[in-house]
Coordinates of N, CA and C and ligand atoms in Angstrom, one line a residue:
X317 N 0.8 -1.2 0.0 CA 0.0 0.0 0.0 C 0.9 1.2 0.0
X318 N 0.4 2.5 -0.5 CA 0.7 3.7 -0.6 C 0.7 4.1 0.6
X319 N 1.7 4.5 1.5 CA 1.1 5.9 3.1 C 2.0 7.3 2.4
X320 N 1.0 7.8 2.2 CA 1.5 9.4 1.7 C 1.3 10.4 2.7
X321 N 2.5 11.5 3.1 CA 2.3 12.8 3.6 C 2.7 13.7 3.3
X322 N 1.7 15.1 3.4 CA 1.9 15.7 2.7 C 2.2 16.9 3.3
X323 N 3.6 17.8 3.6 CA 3.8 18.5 4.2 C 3.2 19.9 4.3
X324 N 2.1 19.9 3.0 CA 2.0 21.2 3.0 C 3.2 22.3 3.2
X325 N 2.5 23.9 4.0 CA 3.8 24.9 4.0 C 4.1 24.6 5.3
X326 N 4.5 23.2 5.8 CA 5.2 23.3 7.4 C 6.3 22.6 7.3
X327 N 7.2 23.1 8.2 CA 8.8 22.5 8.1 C 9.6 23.1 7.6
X328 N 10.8 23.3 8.3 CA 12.3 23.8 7.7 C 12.5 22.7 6.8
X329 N 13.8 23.4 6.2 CA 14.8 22.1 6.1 C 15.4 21.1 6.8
X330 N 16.1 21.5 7.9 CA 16.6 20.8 8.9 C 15.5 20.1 9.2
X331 N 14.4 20.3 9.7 CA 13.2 19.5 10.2 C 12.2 18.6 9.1
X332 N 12.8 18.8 8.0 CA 12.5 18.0 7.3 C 13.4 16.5 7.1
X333 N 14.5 17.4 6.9 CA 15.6 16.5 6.8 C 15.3 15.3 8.0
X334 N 15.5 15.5 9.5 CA 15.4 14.3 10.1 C 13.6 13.8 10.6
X335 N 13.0 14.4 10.1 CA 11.8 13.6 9.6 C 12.1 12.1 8.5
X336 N 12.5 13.0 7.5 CA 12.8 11.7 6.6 C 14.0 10.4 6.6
X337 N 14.8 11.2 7.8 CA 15.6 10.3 8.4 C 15.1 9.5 9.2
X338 N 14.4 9.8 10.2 CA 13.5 9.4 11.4 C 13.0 8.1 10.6
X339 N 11.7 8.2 9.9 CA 11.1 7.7 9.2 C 11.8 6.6 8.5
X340 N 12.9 6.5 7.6 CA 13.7 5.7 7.1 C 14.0 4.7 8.5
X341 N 14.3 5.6 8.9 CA 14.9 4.4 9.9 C 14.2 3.1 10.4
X342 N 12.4 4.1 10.5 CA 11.1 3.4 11.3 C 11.4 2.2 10.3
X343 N 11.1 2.5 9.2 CA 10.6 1.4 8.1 C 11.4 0.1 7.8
X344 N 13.4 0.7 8.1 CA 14.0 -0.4 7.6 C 14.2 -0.9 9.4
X345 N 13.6 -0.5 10.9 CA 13.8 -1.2 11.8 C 12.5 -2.3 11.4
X346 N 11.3 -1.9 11.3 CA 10.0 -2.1 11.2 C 10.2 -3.4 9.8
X347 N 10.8 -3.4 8.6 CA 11.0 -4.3 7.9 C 9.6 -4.2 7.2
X348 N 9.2 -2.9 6.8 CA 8.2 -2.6 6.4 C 7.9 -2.7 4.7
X349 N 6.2 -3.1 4.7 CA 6.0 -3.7 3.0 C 6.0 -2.3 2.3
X350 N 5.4 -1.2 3.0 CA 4.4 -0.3 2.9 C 5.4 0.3 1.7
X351 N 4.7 1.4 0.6 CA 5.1 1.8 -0.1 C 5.1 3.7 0.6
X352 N 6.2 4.3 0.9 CA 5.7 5.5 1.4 C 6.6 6.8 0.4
X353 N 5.6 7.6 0.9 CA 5.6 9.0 0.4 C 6.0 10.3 0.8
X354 N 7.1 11.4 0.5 CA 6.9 12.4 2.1 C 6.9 13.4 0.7
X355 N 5.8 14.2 0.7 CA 5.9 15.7 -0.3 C 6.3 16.6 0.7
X356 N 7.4 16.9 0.4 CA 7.9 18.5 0.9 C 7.8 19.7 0.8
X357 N 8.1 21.1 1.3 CA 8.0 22.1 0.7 C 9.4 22.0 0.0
X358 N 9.0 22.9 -1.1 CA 9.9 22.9 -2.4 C 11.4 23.6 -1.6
X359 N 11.4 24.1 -0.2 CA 12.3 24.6 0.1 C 13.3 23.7 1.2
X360 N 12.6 22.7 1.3 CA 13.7 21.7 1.8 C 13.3 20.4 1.0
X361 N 13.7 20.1 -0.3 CA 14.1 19.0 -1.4 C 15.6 18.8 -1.1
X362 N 15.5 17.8 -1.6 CA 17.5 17.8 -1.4 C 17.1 16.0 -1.8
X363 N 18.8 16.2 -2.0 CA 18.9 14.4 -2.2 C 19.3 13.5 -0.6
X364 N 18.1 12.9 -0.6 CA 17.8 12.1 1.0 C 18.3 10.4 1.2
X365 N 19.4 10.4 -0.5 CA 19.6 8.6 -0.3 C 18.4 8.2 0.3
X366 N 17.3 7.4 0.0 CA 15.9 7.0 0.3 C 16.8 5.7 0.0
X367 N 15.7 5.0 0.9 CA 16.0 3.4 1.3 C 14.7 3.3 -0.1
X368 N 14.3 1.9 -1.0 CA 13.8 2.0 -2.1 C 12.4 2.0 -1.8
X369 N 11.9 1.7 -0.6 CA 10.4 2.1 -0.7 C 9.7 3.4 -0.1
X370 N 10.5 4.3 0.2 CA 10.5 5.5 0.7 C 10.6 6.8 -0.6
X371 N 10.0 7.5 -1.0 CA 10.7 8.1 -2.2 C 9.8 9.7 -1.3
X372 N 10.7 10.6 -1.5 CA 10.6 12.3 -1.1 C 9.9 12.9 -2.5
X373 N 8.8 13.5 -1.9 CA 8.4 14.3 -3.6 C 7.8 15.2 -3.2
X374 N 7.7 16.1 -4.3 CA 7.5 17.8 -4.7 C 5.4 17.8 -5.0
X375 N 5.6 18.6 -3.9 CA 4.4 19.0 -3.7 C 3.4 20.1 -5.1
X376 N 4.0 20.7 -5.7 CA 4.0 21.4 -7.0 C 4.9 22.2 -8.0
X377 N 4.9 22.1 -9.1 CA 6.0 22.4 -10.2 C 5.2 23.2 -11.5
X378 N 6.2 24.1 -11.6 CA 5.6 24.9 -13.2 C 5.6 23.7 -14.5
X379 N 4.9 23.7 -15.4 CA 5.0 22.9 -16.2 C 6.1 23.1 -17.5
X380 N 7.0 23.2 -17.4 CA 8.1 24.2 -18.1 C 9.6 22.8 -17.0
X381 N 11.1 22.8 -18.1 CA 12.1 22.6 -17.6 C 12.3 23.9 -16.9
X382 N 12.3 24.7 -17.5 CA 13.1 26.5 -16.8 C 12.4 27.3 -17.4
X383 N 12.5 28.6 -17.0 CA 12.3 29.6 -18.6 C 11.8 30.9 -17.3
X384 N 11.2 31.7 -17.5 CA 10.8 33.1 -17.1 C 9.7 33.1 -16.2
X385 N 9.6 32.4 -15.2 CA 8.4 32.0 -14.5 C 8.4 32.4 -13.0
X386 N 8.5 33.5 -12.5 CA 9.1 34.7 -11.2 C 8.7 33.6 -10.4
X387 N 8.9 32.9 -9.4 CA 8.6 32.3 -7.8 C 8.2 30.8 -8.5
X388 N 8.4 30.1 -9.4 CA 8.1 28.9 -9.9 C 9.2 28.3 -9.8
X389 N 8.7 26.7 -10.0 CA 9.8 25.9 -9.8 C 9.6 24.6 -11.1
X390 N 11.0 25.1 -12.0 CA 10.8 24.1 -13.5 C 11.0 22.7 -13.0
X391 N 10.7 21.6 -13.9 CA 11.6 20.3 -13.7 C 12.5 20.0 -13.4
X392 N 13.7 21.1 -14.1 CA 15.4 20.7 -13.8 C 15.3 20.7 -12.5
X393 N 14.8 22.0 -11.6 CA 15.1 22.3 -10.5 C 14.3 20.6 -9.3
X394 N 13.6 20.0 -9.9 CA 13.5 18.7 -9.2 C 14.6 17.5 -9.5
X395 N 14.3 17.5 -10.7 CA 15.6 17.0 -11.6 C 16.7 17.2 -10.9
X396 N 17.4 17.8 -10.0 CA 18.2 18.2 -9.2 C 18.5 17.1 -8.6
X397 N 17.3 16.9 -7.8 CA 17.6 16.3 -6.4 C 16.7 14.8 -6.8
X398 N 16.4 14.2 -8.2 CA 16.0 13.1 -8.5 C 14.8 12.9 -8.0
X399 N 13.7 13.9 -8.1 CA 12.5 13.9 -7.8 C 11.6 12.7 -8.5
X400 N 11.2 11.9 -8.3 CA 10.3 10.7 -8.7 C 8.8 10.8 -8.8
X401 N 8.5 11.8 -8.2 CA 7.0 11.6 -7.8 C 6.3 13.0 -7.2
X402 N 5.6 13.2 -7.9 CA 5.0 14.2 -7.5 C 3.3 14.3 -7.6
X403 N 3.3 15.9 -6.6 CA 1.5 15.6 -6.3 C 0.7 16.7 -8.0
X404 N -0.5 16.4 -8.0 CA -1.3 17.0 -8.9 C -2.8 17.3 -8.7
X405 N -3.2 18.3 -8.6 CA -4.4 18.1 -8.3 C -5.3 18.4 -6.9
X406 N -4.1 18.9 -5.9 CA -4.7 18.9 -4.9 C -5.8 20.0 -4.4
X407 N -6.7 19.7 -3.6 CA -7.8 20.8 -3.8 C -7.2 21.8 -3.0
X408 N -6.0 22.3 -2.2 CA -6.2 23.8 -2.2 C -5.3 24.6 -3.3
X409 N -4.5 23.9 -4.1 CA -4.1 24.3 -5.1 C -4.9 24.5 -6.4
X410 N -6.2 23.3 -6.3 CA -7.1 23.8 -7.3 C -8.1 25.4 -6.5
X411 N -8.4 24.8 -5.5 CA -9.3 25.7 -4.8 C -8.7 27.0 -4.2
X412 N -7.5 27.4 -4.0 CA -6.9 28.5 -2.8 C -6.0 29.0 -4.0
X413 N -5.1 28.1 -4.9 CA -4.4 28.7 -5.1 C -5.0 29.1 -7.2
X414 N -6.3 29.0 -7.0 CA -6.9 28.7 -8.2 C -6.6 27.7 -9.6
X415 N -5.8 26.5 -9.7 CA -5.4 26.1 -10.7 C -6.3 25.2 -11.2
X416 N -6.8 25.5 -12.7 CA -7.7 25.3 -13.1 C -7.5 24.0 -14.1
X417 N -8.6 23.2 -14.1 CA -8.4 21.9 -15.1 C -7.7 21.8 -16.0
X418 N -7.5 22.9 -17.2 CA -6.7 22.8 -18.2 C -5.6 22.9 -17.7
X419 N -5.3 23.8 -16.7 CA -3.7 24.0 -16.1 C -3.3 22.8 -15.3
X420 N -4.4 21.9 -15.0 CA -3.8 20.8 -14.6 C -3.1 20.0 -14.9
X421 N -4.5 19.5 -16.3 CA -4.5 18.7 -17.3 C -2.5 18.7 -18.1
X422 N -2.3 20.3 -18.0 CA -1.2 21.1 -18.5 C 0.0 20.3 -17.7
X423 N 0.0 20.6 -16.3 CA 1.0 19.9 -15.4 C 1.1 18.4 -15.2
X424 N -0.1 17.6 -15.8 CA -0.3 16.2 -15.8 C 0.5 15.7 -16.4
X425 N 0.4 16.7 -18.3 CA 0.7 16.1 -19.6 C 2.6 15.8 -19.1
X426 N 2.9 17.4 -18.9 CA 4.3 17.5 -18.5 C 4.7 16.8 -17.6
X427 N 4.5 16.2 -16.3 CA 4.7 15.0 -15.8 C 5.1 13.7 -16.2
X428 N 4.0 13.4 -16.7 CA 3.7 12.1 -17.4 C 4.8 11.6 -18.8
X429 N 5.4 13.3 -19.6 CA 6.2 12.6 -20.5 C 7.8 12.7 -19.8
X430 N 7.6 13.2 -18.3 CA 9.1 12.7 -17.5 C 8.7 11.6 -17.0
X431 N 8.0 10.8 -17.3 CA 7.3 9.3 -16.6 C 7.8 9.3 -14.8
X432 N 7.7 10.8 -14.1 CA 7.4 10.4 -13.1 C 6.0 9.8 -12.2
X433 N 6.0 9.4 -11.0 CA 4.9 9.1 -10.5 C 3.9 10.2 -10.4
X434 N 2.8 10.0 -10.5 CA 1.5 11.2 -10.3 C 0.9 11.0 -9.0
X435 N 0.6 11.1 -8.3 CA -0.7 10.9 -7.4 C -1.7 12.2 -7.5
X436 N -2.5 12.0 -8.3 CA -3.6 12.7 -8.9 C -4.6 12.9 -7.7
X437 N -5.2 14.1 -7.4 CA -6.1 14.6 -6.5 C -7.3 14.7 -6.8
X438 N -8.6 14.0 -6.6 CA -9.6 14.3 -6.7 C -10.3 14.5 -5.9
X439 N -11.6 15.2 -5.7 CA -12.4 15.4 -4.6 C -13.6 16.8 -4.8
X440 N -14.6 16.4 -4.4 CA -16.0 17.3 -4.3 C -16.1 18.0 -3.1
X441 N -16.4 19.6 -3.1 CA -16.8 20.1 -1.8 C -18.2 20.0 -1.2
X442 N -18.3 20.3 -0.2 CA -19.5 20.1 0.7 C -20.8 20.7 -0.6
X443 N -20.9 21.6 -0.5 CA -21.9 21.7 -1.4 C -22.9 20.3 -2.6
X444 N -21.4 20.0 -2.8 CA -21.8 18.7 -4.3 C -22.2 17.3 -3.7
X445 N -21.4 17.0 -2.3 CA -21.9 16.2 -1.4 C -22.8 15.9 -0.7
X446 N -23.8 17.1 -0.8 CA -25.1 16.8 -0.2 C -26.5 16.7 -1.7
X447 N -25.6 17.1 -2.4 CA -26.4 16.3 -3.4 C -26.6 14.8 -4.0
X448 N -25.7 14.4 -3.4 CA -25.6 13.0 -3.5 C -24.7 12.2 -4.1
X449 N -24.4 11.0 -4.6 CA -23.6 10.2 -5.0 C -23.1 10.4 -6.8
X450 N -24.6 10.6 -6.8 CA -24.6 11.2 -8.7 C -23.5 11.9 -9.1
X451 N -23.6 13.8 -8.2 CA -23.5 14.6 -8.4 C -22.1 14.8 -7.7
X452 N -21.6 13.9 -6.9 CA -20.4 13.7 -6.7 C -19.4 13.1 -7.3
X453 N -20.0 11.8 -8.4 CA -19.5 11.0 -9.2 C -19.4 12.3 -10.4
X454 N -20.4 12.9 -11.4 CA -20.4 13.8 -12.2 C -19.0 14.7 -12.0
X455 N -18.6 15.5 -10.9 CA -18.1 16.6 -10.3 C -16.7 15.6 -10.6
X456 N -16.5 14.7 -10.0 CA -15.0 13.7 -9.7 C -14.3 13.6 -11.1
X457 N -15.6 13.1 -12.2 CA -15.1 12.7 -13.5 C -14.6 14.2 -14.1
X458 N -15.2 15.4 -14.5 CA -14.8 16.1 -14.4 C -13.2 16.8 -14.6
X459 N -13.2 16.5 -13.5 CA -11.7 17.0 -12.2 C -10.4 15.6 -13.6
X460 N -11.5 14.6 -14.2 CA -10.2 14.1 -15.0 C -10.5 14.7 -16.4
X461 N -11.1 15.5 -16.7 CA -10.9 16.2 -18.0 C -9.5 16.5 -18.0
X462 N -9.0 16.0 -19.9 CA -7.7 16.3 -19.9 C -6.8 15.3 -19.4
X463 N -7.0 14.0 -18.6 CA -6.0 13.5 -17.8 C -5.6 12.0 -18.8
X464 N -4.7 11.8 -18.7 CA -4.6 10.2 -19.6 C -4.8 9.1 -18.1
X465 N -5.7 8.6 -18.5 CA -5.6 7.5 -17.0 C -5.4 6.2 -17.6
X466 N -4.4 6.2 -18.8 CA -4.0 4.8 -19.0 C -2.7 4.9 -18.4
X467 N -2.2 6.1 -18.1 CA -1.0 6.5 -17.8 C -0.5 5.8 -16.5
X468 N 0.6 4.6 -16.5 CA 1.3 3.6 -16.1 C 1.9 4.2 -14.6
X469 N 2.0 5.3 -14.8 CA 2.2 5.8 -12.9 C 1.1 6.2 -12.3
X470 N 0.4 6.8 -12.7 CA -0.6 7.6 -11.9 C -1.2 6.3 -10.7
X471 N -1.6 7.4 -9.6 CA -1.8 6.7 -8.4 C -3.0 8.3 -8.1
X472 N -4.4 7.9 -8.0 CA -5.6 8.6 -7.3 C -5.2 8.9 -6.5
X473 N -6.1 10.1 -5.9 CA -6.2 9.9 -4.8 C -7.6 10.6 -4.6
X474 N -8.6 10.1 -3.6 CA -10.0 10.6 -4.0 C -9.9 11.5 -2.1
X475 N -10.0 12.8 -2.3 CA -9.7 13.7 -1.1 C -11.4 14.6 -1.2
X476 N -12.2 14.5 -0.6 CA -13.4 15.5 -0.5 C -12.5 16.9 0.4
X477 N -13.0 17.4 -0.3 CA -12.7 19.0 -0.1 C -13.1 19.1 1.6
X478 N -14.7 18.6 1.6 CA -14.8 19.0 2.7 C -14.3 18.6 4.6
X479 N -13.3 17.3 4.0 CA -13.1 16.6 4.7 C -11.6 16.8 5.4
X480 N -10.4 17.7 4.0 CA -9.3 17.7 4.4 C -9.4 19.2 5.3
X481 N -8.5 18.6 6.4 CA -7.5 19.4 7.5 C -8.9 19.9 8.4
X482 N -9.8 19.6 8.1 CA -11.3 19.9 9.1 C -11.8 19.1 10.4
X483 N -10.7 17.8 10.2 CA -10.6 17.1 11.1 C -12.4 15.8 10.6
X484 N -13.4 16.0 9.6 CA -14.0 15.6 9.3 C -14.0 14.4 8.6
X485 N -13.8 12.9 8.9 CA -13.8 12.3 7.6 C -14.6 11.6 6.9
X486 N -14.3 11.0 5.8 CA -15.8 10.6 4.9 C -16.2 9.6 6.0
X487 N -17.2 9.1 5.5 CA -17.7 7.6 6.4 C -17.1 6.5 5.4
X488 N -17.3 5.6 5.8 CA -16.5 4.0 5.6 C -17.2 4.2 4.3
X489 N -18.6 4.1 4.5 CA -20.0 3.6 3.5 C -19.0 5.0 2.0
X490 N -19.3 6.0 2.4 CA -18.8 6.9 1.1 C -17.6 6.9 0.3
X491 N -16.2 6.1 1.0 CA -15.1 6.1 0.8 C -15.2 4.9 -0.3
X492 N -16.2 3.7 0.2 CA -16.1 2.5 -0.9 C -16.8 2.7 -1.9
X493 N -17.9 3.3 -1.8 CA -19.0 3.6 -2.9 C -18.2 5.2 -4.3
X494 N -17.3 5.6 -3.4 CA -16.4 6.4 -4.6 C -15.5 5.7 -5.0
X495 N -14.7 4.9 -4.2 CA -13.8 4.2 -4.8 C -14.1 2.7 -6.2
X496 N -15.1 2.6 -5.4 CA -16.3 1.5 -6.2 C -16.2 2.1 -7.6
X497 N -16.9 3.2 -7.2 CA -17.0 3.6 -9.2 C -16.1 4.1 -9.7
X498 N -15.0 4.3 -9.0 CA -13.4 4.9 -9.6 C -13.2 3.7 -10.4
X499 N -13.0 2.8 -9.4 CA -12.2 1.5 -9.9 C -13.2 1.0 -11.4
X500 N -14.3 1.2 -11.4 CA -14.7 0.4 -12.5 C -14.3 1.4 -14.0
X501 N -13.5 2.4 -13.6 CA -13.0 2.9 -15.2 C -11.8 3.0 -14.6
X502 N -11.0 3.2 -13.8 CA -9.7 3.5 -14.0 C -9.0 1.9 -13.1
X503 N -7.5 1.8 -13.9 CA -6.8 1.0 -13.0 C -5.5 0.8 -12.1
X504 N -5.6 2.9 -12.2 CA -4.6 3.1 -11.1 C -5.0 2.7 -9.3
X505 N -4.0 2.7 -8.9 CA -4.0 2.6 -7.7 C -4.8 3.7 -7.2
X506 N -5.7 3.1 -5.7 CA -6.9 4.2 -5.2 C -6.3 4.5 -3.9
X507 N -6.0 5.7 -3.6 CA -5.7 6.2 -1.8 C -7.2 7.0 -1.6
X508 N -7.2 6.9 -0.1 CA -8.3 7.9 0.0 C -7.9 9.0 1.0
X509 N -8.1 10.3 0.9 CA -7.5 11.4 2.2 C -8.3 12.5 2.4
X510 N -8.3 12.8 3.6 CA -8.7 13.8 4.3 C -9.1 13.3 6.0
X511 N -8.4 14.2 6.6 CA -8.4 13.7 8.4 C -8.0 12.2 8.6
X512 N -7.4 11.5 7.6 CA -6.7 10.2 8.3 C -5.9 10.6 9.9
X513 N -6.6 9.5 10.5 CA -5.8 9.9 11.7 C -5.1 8.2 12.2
X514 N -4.5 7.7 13.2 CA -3.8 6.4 13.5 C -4.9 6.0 13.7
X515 N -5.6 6.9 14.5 CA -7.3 5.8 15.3 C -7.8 5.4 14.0
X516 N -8.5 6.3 12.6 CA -9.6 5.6 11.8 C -8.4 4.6 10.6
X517 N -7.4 5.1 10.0 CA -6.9 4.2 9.4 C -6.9 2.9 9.4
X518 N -6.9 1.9 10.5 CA -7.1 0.6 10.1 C -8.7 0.1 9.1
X519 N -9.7 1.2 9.4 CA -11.1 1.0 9.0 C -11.3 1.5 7.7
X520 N -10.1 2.1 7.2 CA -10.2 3.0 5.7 C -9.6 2.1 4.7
X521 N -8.4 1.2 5.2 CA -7.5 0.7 4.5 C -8.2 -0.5 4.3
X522 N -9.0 -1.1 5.3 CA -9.9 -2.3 4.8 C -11.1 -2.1 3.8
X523 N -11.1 -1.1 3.6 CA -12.1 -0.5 2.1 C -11.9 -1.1 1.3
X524 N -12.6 -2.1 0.3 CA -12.1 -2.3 -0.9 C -11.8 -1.4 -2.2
X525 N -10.7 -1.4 -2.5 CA -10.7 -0.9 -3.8 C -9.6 0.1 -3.1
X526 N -9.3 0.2 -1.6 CA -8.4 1.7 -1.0 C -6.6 0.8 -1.1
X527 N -5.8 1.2 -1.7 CA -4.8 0.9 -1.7 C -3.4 2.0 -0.8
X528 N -4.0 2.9 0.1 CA -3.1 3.5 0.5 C -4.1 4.6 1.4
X529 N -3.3 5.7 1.8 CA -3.8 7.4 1.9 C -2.9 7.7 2.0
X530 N -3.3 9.4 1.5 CA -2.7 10.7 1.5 C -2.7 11.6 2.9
X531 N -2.1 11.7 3.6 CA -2.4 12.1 5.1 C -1.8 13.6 4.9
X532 N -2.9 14.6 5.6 CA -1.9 16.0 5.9 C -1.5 15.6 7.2
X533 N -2.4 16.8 7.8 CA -2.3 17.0 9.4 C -1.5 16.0 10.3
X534 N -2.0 14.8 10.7 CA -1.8 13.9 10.9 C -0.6 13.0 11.2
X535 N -0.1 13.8 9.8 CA 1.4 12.8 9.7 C 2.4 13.6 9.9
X536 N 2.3 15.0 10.4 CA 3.4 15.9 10.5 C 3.9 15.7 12.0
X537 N 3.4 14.6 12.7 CA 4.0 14.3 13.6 C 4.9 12.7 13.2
X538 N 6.2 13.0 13.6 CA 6.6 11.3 12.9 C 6.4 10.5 13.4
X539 N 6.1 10.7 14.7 CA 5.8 9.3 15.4 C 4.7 8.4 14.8
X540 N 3.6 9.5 14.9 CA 2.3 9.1 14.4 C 2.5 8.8 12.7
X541 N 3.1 9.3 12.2 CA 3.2 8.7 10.9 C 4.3 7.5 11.0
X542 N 4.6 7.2 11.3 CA 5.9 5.9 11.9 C 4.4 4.5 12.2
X543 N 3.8 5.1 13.3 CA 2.5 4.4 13.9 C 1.5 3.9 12.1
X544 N 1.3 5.1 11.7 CA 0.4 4.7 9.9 C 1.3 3.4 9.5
X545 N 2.4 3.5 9.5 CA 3.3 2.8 8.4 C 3.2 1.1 9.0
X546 N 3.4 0.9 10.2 CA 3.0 -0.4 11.2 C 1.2 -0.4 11.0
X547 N 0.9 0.5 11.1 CA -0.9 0.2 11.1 C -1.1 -0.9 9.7
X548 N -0.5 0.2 8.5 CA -0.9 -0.5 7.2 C -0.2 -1.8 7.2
X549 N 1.2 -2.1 7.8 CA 2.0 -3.4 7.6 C 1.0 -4.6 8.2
X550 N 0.1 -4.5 9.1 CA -0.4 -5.3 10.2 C -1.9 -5.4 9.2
X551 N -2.5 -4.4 8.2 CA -3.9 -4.8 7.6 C -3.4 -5.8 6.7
X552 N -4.3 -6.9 6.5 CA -4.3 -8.1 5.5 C -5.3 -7.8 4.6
X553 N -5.8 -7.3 3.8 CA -6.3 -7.4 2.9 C -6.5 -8.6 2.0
X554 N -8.4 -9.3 1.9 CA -8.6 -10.3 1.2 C -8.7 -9.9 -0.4
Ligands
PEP57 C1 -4.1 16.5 2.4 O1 -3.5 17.5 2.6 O2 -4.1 15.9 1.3 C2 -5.0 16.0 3.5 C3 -5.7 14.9 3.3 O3 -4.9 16.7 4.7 P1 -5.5 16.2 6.1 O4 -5.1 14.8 6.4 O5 -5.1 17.2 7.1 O6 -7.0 16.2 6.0

């Protein structure tokens, strides 16, 4: 399984750095299956020698190697530090920071022909959620205008808007019934995120169809994200 965190704007470098040390450590004491993830701020990347199931990735990127782009960050500049994997899609970047479907679609394409990993963000706000399952499914497909989902890295991830960092999370019943209908068109791998915490994760990860999460809050403590990485090792999935 996927355990992804997402640093959002918290953390130095230094505090990044032995996060991902910390962590390394948990996984190769722990002799862990888990596939894990740390997105950083773009201001502490660097090359972290990662043990092979552990990979550091860039939380956002200009779609561009370099060129004229004031406070953006091209490919080389990941390319640097052997970036593998990065996020797309996330709702406060679609939502806060305005980036819109085509410009996604935009950052997708450019990804996808550096064949790094994607973990693609989807998710409906409160509003579209009380209309129901329909109108949530309608809104989701959407959000893949423009996306190739034959595309051999991509890794979902289904995040309701109204759920991340609100401490709110979907119920069991709504996490499978999205992932349910993900799964029957696409065959990337499914995480699900918003308020993962150590308590509800064992009950998310036994979802069918959930192959990981994307954790904010939650995991910016390492212990507690040390704790996810043994939670997931110990689920069996039939
Ligand atoms: C996220 O940032 O992708 C997220 C799910 O945040 P949180 O766990 O805080 O809801």
């Amino acid at each position: 399984m996927i355990i992804a965190s997402n640093f959002k704007t918290n953390y130095t470098r230094e505090k990044t750095k032995s996060f991902v040390c910390a962590v390394q450590a948990a996984i190769q004491e722990m002799k862990s299956m888990q596939e894990v993830r740390i997105f950083v701020p773009a201001t502490a990347l660097d090359s972290f020698h990662e043990v092979a199931s552990l990979h550091v990735g860039a939380q956002n990127f200009y779609p561009v190697d370099n060129g004229s782009f004031t406070g953006e960050i091209g490919f080389e500049q990941l390319e640097e530090f052997g970036i593998t994997t990065v996020l797309i899609g996330h709702s406060e970047r679609r939502h806060i920071l305005g980036e819109t479907q085509e410009f996604l679609a935009r950052k997708y394409d450019f990804a996808q022909a550096k064949n790094v990993e994607i973990v693609y963000c989807v998710g409906e706000p409160k509003e579209i959620r009380e209309k129901g399952i329909d109108a949530v499914m309608s809104y989701i497909w959407e959000q893949f205008d423009g996306i190739d989902i034959s595309y051999s890295r991509l890794v979902v991830a289904y995040e309701p808007v109204w759920a991340i960092g609100t401490g709110l999370t979907a119920s069991i019943g709504d996490i499978e019934e999205v992932l349910e209908r993900l799964a029957e068109k696409l065959s990337a791998p499914l995480l699900y995120g918003g308020s993962v915490k150590v308590d509800n994760l064992e009950s998310i990860l036994h979802v069918k169809h959930c192959e990981g999460v994307l954790v904010g809050t939650a995991s910016w403590n390492e212990e507690a994200f040390c704790k996810m990485i043994a939670v997931a090792d110990a689920v069996k999935k039939g």
